[in-house]
PDB file of C-alpha atoms and ligand atoms in Angstrom:
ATOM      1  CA  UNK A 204     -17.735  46.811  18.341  1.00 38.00           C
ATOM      2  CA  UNK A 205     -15.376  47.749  21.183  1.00 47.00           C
ATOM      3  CA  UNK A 206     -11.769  46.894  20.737  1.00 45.00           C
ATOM      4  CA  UNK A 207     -11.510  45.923  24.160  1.00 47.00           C
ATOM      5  CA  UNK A 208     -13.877  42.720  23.885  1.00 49.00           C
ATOM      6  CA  UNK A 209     -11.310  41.299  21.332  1.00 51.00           C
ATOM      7  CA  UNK A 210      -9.679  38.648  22.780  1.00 49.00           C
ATOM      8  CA  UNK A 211      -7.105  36.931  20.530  1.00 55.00           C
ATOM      9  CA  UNK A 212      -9.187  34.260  18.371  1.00 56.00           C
ATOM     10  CA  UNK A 213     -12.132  36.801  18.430  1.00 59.00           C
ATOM     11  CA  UNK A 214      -9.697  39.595  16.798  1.00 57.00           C
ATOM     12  CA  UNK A 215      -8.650  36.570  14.140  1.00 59.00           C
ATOM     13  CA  UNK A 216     -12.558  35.577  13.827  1.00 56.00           C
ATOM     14  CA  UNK A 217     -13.336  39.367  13.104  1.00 54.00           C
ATOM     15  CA  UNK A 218     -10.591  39.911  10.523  1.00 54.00           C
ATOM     16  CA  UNK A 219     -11.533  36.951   8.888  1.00 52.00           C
ATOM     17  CA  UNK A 220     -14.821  38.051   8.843  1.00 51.00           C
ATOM     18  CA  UNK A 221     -14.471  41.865   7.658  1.00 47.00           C
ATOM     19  CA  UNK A 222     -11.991  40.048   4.799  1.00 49.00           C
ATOM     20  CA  UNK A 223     -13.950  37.166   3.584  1.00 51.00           C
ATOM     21  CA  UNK A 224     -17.721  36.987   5.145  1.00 55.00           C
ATOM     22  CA  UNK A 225     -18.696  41.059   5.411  1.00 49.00           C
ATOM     23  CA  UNK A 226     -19.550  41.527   1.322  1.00 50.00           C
ATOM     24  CA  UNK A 227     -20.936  37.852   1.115  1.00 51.00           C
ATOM     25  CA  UNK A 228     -23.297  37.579   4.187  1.00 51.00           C
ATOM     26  CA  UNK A 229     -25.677  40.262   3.627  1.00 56.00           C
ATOM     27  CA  UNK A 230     -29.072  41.264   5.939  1.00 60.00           C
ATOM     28  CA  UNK A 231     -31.146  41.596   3.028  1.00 78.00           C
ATOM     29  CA  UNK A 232     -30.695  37.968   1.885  1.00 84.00           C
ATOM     30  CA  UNK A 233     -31.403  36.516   5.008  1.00 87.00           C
ATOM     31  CA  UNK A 234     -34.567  38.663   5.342  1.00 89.00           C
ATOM     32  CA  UNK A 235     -35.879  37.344   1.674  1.00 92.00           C
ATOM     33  CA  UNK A 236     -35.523  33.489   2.774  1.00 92.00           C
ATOM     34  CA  UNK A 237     -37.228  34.026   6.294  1.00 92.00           C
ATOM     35  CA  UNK A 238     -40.014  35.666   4.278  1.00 94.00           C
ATOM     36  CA  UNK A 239     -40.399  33.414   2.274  1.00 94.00           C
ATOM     37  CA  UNK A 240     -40.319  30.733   5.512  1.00 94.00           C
ATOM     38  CA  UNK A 241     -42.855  32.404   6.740  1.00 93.00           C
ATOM     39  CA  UNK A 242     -45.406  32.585   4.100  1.00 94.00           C
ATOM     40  CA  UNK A 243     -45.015  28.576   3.905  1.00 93.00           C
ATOM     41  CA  UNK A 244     -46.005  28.867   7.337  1.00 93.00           C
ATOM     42  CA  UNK A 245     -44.465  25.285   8.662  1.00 94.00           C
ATOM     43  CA  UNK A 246     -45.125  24.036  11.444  1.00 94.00           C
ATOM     44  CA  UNK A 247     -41.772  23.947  13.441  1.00 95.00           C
ATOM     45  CA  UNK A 248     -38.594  25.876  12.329  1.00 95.00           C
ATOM     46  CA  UNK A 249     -35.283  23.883  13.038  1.00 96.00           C
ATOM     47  CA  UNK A 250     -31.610  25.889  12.921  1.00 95.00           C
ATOM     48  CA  UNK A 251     -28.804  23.842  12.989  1.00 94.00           C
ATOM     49  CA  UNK A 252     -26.215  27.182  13.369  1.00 87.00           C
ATOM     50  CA  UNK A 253     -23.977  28.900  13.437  1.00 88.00           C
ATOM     51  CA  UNK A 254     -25.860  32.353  14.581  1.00 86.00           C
ATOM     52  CA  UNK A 255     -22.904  34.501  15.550  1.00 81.00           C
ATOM     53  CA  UNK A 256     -19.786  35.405  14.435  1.00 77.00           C
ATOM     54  CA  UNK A 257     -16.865  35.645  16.877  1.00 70.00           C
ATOM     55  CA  UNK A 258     -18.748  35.113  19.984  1.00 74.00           C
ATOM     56  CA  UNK A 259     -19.316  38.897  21.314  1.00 76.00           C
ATOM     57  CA  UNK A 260     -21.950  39.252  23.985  1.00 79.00           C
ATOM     58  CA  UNK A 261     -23.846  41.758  21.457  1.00 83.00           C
ATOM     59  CA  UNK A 262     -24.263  38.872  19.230  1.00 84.00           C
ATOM     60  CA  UNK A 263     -25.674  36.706  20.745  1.00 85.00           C
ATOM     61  CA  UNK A 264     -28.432  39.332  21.416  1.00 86.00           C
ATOM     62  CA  UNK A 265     -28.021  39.816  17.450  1.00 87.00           C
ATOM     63  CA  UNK A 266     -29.301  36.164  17.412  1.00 89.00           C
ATOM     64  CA  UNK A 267     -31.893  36.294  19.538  1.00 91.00           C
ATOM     65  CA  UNK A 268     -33.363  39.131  17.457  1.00 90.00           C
ATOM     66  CA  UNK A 269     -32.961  36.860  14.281  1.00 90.00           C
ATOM     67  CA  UNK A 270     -34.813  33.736  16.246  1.00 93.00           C
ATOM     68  CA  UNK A 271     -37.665  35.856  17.272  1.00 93.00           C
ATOM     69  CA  UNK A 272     -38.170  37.085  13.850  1.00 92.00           C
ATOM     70  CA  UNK A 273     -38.469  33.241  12.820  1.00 93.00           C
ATOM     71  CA  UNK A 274     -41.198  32.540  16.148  1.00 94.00           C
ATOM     72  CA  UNK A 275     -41.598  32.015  19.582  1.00 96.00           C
ATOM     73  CA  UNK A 276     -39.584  29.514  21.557  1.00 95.00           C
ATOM     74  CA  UNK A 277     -42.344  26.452  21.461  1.00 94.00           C
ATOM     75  CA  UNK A 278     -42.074  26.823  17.628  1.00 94.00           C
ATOM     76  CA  UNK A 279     -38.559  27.005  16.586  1.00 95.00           C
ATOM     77  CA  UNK A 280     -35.355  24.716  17.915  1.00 95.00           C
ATOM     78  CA  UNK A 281     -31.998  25.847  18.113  1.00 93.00           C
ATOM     79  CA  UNK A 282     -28.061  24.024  18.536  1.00 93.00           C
ATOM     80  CA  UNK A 283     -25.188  25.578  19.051  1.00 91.00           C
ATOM     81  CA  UNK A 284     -22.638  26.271  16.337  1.00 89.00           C
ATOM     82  CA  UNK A 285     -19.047  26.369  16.367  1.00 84.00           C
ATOM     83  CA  UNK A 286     -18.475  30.091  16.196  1.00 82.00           C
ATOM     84  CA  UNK A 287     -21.731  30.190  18.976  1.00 78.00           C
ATOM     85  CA  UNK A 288     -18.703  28.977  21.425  1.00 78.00           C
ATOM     86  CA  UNK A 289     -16.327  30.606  19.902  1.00 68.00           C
ATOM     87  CA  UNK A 290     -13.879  31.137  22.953  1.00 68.00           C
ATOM     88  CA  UNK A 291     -14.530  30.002  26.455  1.00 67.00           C
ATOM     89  CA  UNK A 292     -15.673  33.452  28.759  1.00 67.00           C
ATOM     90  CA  UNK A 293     -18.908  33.199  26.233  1.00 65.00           C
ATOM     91  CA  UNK A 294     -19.627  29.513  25.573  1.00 65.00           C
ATOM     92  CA  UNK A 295     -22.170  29.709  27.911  1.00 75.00           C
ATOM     93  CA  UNK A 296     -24.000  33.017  26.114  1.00 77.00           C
ATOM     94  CA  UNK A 297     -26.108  30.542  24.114  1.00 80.00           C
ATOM     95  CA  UNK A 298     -27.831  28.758  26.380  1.00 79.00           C
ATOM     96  CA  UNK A 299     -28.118  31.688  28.443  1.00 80.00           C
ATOM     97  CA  UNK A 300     -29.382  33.983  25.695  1.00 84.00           C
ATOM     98  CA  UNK A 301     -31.771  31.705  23.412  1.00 89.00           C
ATOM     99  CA  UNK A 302     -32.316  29.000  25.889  1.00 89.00           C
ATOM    100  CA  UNK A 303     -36.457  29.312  25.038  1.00 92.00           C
ATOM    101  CA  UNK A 304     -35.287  27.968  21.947  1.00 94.00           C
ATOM    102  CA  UNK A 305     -32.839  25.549  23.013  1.00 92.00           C
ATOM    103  CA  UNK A 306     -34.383  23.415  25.734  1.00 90.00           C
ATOM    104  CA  UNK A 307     -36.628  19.962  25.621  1.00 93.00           C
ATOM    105  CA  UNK A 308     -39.971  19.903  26.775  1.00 91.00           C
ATOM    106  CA  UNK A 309     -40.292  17.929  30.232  1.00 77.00           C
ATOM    107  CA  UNK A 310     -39.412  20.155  33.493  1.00 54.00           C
ATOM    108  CA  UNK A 311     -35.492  18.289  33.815  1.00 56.00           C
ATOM    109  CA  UNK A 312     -34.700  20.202  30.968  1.00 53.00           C
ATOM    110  CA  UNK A 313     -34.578  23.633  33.022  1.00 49.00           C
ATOM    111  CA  UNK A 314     -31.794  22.129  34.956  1.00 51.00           C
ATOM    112  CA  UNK A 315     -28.199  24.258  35.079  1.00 45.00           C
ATOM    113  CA  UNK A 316     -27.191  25.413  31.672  1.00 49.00           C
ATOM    114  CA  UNK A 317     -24.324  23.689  30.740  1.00 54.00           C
ATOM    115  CA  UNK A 318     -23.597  20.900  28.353  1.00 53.00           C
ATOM    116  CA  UNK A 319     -25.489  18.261  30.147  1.00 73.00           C
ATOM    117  CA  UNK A 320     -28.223  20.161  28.920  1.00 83.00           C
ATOM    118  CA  UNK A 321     -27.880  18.360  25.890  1.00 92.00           C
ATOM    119  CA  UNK A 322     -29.241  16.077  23.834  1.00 95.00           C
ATOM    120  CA  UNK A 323     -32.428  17.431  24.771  1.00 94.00           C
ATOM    121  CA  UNK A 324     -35.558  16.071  22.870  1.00 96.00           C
ATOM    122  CA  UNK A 325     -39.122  18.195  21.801  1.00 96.00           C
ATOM    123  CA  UNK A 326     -42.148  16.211  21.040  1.00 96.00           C
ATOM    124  CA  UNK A 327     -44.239  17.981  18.300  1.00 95.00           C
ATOM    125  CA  UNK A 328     -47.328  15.394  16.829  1.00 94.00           C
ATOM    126  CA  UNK A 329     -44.774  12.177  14.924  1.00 93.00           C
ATOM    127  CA  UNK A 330     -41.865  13.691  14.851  1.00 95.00           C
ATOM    128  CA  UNK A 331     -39.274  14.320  17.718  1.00 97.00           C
ATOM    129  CA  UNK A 332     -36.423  16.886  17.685  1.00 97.00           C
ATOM    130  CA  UNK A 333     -33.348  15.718  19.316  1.00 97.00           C
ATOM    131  CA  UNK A 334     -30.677  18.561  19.759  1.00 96.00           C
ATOM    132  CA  UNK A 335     -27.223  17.766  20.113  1.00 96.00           C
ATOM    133  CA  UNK A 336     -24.156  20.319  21.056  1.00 93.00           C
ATOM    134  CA  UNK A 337     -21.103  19.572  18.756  1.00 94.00           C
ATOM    135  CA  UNK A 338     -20.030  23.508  20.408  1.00 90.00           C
ATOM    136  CA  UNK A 339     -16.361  23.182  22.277  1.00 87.00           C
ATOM    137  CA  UNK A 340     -14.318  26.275  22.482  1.00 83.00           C
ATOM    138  CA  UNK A 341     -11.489  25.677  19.911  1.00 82.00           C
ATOM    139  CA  UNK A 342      -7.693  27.662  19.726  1.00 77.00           C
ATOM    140  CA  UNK A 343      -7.679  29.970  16.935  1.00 75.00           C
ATOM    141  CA  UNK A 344      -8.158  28.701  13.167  1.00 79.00           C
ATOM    142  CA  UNK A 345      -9.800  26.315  14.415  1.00 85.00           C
ATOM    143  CA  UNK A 346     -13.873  25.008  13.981  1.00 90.00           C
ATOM    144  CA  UNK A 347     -13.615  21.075  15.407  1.00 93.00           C
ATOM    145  CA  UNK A 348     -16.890  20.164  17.189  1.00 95.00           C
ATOM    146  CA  UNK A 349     -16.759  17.559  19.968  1.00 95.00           C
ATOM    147  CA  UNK A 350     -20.154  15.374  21.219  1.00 96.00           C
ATOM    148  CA  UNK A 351     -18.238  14.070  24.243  1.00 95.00           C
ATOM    149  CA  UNK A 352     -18.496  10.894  25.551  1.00 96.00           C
ATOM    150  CA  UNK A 353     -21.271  11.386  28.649  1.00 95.00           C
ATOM    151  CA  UNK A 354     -23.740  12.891  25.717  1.00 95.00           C
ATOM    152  CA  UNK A 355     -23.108  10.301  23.503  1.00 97.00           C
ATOM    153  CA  UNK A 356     -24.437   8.027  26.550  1.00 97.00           C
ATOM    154  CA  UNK A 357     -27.532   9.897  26.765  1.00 96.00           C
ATOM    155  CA  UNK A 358     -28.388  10.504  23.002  1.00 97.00           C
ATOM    156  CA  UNK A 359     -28.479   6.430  22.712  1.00 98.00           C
ATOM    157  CA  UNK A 360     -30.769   6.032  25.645  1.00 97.00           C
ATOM    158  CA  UNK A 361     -32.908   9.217  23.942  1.00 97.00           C
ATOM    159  CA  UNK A 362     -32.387   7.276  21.194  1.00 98.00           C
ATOM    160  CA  UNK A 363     -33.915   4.472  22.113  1.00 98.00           C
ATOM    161  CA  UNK A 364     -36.768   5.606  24.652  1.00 97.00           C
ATOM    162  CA  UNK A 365     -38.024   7.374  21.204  1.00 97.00           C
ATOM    163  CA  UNK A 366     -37.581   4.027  19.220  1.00 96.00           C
ATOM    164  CA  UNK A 367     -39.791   2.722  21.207  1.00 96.00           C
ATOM    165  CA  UNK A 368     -42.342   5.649  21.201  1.00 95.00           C
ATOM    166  CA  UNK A 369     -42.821   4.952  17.288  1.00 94.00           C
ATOM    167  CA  UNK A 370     -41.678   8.725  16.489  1.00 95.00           C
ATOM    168  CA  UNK A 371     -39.723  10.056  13.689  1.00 95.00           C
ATOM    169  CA  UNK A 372     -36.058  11.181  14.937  1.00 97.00           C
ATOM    170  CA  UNK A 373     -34.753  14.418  13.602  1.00 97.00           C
ATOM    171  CA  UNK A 374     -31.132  14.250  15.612  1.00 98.00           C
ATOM    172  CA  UNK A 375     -30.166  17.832  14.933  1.00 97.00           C
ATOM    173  CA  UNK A 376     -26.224  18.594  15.001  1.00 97.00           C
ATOM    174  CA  UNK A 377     -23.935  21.445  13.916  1.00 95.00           C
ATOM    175  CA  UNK A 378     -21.367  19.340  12.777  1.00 96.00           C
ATOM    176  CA  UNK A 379     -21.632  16.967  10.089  1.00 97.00           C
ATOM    177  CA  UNK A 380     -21.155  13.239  11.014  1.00 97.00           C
ATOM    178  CA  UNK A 381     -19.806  12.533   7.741  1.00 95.00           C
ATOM    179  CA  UNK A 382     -18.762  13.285   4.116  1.00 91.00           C
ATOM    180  CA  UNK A 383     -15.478  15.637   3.204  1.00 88.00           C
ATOM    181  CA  UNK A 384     -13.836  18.410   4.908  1.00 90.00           C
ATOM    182  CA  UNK A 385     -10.915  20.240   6.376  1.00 91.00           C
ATOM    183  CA  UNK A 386      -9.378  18.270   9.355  1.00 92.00           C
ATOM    184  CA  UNK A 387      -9.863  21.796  11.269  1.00 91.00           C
ATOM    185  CA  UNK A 388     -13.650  21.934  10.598  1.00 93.00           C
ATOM    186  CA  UNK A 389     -14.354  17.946  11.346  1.00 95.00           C
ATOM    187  CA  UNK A 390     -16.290  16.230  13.874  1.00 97.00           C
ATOM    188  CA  UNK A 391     -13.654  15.107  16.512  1.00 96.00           C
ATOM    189  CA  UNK A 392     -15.711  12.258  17.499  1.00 97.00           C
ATOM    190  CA  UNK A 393     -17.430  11.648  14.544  1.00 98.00           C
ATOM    191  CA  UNK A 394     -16.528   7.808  14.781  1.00 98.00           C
ATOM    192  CA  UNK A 395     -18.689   7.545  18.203  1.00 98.00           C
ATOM    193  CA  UNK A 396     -21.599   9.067  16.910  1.00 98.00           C
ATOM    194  CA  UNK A 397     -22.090   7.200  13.696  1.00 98.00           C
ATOM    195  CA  UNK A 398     -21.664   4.164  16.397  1.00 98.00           C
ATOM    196  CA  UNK A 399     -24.524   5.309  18.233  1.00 98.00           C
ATOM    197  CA  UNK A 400     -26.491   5.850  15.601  1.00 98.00           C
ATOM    198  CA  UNK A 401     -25.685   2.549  13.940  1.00 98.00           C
ATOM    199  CA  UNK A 402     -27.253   0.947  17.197  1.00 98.00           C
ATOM    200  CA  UNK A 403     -29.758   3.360  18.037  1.00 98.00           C
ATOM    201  CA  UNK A 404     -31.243   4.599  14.853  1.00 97.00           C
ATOM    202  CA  UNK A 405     -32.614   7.630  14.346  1.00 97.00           C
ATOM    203  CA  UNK A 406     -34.724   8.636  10.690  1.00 96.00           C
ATOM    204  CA  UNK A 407     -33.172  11.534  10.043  1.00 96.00           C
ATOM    205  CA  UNK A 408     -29.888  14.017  11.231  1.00 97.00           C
ATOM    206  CA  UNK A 409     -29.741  17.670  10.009  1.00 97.00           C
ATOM    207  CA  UNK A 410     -26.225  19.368  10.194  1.00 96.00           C
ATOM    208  CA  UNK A 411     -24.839  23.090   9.485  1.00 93.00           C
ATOM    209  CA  UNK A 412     -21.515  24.508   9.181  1.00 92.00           C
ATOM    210  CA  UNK A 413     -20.240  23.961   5.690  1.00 89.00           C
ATOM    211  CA  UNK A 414     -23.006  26.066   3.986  1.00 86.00           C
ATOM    212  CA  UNK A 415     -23.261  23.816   1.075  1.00 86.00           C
ATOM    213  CA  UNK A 416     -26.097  21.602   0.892  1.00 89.00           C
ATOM    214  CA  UNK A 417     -25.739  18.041   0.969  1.00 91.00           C
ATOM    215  CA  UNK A 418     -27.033  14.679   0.955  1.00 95.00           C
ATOM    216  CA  UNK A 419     -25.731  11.624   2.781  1.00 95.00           C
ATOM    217  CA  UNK A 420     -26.605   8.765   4.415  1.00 96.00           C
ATOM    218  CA  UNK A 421     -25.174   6.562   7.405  1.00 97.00           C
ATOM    219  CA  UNK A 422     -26.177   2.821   8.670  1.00 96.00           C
ATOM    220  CA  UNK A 423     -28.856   2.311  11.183  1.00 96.00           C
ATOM    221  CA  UNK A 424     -29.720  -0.636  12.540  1.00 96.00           C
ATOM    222  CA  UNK A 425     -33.321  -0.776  10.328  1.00 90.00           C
ATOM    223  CA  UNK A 426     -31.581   0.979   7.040  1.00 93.00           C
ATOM    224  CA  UNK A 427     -29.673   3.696   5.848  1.00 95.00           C
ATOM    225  CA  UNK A 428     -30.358   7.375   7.784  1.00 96.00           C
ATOM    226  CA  UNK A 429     -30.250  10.415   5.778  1.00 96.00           C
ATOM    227  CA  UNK A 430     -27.447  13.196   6.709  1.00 97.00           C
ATOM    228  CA  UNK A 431     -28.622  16.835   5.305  1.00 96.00           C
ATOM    229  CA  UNK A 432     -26.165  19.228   5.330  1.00 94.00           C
ATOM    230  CA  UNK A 433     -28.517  22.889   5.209  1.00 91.00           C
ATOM    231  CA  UNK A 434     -26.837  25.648   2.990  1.00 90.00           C
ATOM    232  CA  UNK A 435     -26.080  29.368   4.638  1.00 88.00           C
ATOM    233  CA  UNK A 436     -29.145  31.036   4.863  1.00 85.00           C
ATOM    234  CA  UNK A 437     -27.046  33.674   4.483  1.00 83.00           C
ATOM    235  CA  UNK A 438     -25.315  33.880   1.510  1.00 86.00           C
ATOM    236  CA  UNK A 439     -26.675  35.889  -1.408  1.00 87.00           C
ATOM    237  CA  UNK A 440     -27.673  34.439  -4.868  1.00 90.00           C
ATOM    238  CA  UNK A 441     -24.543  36.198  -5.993  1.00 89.00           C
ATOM    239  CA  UNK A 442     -22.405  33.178  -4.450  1.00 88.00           C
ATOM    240  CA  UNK A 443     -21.968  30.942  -7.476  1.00 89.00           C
ATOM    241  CA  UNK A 444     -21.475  28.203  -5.695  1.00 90.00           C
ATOM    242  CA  UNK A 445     -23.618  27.895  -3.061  1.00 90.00           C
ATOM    243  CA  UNK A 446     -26.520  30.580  -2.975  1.00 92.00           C
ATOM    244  CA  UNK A 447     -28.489  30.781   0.249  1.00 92.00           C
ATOM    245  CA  UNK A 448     -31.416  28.424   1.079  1.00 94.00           C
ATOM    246  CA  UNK A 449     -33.024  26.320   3.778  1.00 94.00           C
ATOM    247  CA  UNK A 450     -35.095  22.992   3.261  1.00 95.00           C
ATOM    248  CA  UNK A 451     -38.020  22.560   3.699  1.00 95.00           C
ATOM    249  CA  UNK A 452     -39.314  18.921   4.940  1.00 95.00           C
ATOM    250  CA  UNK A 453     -42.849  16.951   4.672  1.00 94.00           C
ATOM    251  CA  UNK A 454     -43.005  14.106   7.188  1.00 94.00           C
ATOM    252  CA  UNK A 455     -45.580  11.719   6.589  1.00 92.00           C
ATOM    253  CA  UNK A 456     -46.379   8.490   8.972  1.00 91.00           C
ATOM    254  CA  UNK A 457     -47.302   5.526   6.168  1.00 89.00           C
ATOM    255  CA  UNK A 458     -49.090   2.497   7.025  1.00 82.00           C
ATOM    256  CA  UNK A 459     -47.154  -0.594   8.523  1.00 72.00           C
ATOM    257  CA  UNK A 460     -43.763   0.634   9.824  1.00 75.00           C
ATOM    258  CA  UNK A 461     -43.298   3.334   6.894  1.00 88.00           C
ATOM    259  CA  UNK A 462     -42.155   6.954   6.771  1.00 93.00           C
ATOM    260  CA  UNK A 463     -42.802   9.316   3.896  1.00 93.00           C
ATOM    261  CA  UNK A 464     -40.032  12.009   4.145  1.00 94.00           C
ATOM    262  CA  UNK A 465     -39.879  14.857   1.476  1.00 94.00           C
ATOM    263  CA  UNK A 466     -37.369  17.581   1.346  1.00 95.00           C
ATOM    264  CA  UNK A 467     -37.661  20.910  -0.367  1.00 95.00           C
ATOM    265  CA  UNK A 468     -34.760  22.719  -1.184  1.00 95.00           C
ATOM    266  CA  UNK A 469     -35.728  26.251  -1.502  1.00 95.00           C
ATOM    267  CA  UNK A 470     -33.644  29.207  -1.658  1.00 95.00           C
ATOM    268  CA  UNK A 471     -31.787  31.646  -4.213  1.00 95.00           C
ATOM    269  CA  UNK A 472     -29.943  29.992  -7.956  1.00 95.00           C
ATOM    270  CA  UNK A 473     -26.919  31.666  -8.811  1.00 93.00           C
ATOM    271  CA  UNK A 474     -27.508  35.283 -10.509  1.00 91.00           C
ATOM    272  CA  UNK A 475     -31.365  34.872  -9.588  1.00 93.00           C
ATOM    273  CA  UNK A 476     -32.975  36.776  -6.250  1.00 91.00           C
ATOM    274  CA  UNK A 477     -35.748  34.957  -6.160  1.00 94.00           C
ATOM    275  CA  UNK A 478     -36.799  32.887  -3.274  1.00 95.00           C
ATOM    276  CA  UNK A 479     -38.343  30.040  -4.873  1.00 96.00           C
ATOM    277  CA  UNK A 480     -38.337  25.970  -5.209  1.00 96.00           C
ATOM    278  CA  UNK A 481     -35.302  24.410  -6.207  1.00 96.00           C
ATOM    279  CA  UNK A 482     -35.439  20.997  -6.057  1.00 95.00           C
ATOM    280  CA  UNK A 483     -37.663  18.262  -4.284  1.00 95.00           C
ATOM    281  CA  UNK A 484     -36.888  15.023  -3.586  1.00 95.00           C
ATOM    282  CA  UNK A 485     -37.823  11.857  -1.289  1.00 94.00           C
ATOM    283  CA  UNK A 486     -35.596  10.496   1.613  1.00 92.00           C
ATOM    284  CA  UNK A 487     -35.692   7.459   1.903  1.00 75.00           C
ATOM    285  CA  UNK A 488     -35.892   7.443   5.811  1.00 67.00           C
ATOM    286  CA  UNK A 489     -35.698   3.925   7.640  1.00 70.00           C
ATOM    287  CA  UNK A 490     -38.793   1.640   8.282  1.00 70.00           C
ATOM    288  CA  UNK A 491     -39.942   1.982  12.377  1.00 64.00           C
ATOM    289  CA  UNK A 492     -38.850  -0.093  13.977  1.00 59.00           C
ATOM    290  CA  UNK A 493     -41.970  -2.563  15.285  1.00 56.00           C
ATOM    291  CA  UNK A 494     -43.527  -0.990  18.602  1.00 52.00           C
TER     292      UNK A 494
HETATM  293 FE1  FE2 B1034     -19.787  26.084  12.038  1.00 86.92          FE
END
């Protein structure tokens, strides 16, 4: 690392880092779970951040290495994390650097890469990925996430033109929309995006950042939507609390208006190395709403 491309928060971000993250996120680990990922063989691959540290250019190279290990670009989906716009001369290295990964599928979505790049939405067979940025530059000691008014507008009109498609919504965001944390590591407008979900439904959100897995679940306007929180998929099994993992999720269309949504939790146990099953259970995702 050059000293040079320390700008204040990064130099903060990086002691922080050498202090607390350096003995618990270890290579090794991470290179057990995608292993394992990859043996499974599923058919998409969904990371919910964050991928870098303090937001040096080399990183975000560093994450592009780490998303082509998982697959090409058509086969794994990307947001931003906090710490992926870490200060403001490299919010924009994310898009730039692992756009393949971080774009929808119709031609609009190769326009300028900023944030009205997002929500953008991938079709793959039932299920539709809708990825939302929560990323804003933040002052030091700081990991808020914003969604911002104009792409609140356009996730309920995604929302909605999905709805009506009869697909199953996976709203992916870094920040979670709900549940218990530090006022510096909330949602800022957490509020207007349970709103918009509340009128525009969605089956399913997926969220990062807190590395501890968790289960929630916020109104919709057909039933209550499940909130995942993923654990760190890089943290060790030597973390007591919350060893490293990723879920793994069965989507099933029913018959009538029903969805059959399974998640795996796979990952390390405390004291134990192995990559293996944890614990399964159903979601109970929202009927579809009638086509
Ligand atoms: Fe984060």
């Amino acid at each position: 690392m050059r000293l040079k491309e320390l700008a204040s928060k990064r130099a903060l971000g990086f002691l922080n880092w050498r202090r607390g993250r350096r003995k618990r996120f270890a290579p090794g680990t991470i290179e057990l779970l995608v292993d394992d990922i990859k043996a499974l063989a599923p058919d998409h691959i969904a990371v919910t951040g964050d991928l870098v540290n303090v937001g040096l250019p080399a990183e975000y190279q560093t994450g592009l290495v780490f998303l082509r290990s998982l697959g090409a670009g058509d086969k794994v989906t990307v947001i931003p994390g906090n710490h992926d716009a870490y200060v403001r001369s490299t919010a924009h290295h994310a898009l730039l650097n692992w756009g393949e990964y971080m774009r929808g599928d119709s031609a609009e979505a190769d326009r300028a890469a900023d944030q009205e790049a997002f929500p953008f939405v991938r079709r793959r067979g039932d299920v539709a990925l809708v990825g939302v940025s929560s990323a804003i530059p933040t002052n030091p000691f700081m990991a808020t996430g914003r969604v911002g008014r104009a792409q609140l507008a356009r996730l309920a009109g995604v929302l909605d033109q999905l709805g009506r498609e009869g697909l199953f919504r996976v709203v992916m965001i870094h920040h979670p929309p709900c549940g218990h944390r530090a006022a510096h590591k909330r949602l800022l407008d957490a509020e207007g995006f349970r709103a918009c979900l509340a009128r525009h439904g969605a089956e399913l959100v997926i969220c990062g950042h807190d590395h501890r897995p968790m289960v929630e679940q916020l109104p919709g306007p057909h039933g209550l939507i499940p909130v995942v929180e993923a654990p760190s998929a890089a943290a060790g099994p030597e973390d007591r609390r919350w060893p490293g993992g990723y879920h793994l999720y069965r989507i099933e269309r029913q018959d009538g208006n029903a969805w059959r949504c399974e998640m795996e939790a796979r990952g390390f146990a405390p004291g134990d190395p192995t990559v293996a099953r944890r614990t399964v259970r159903v979601l109970a995702a929202p009927p579809r709403a009638p086509v």
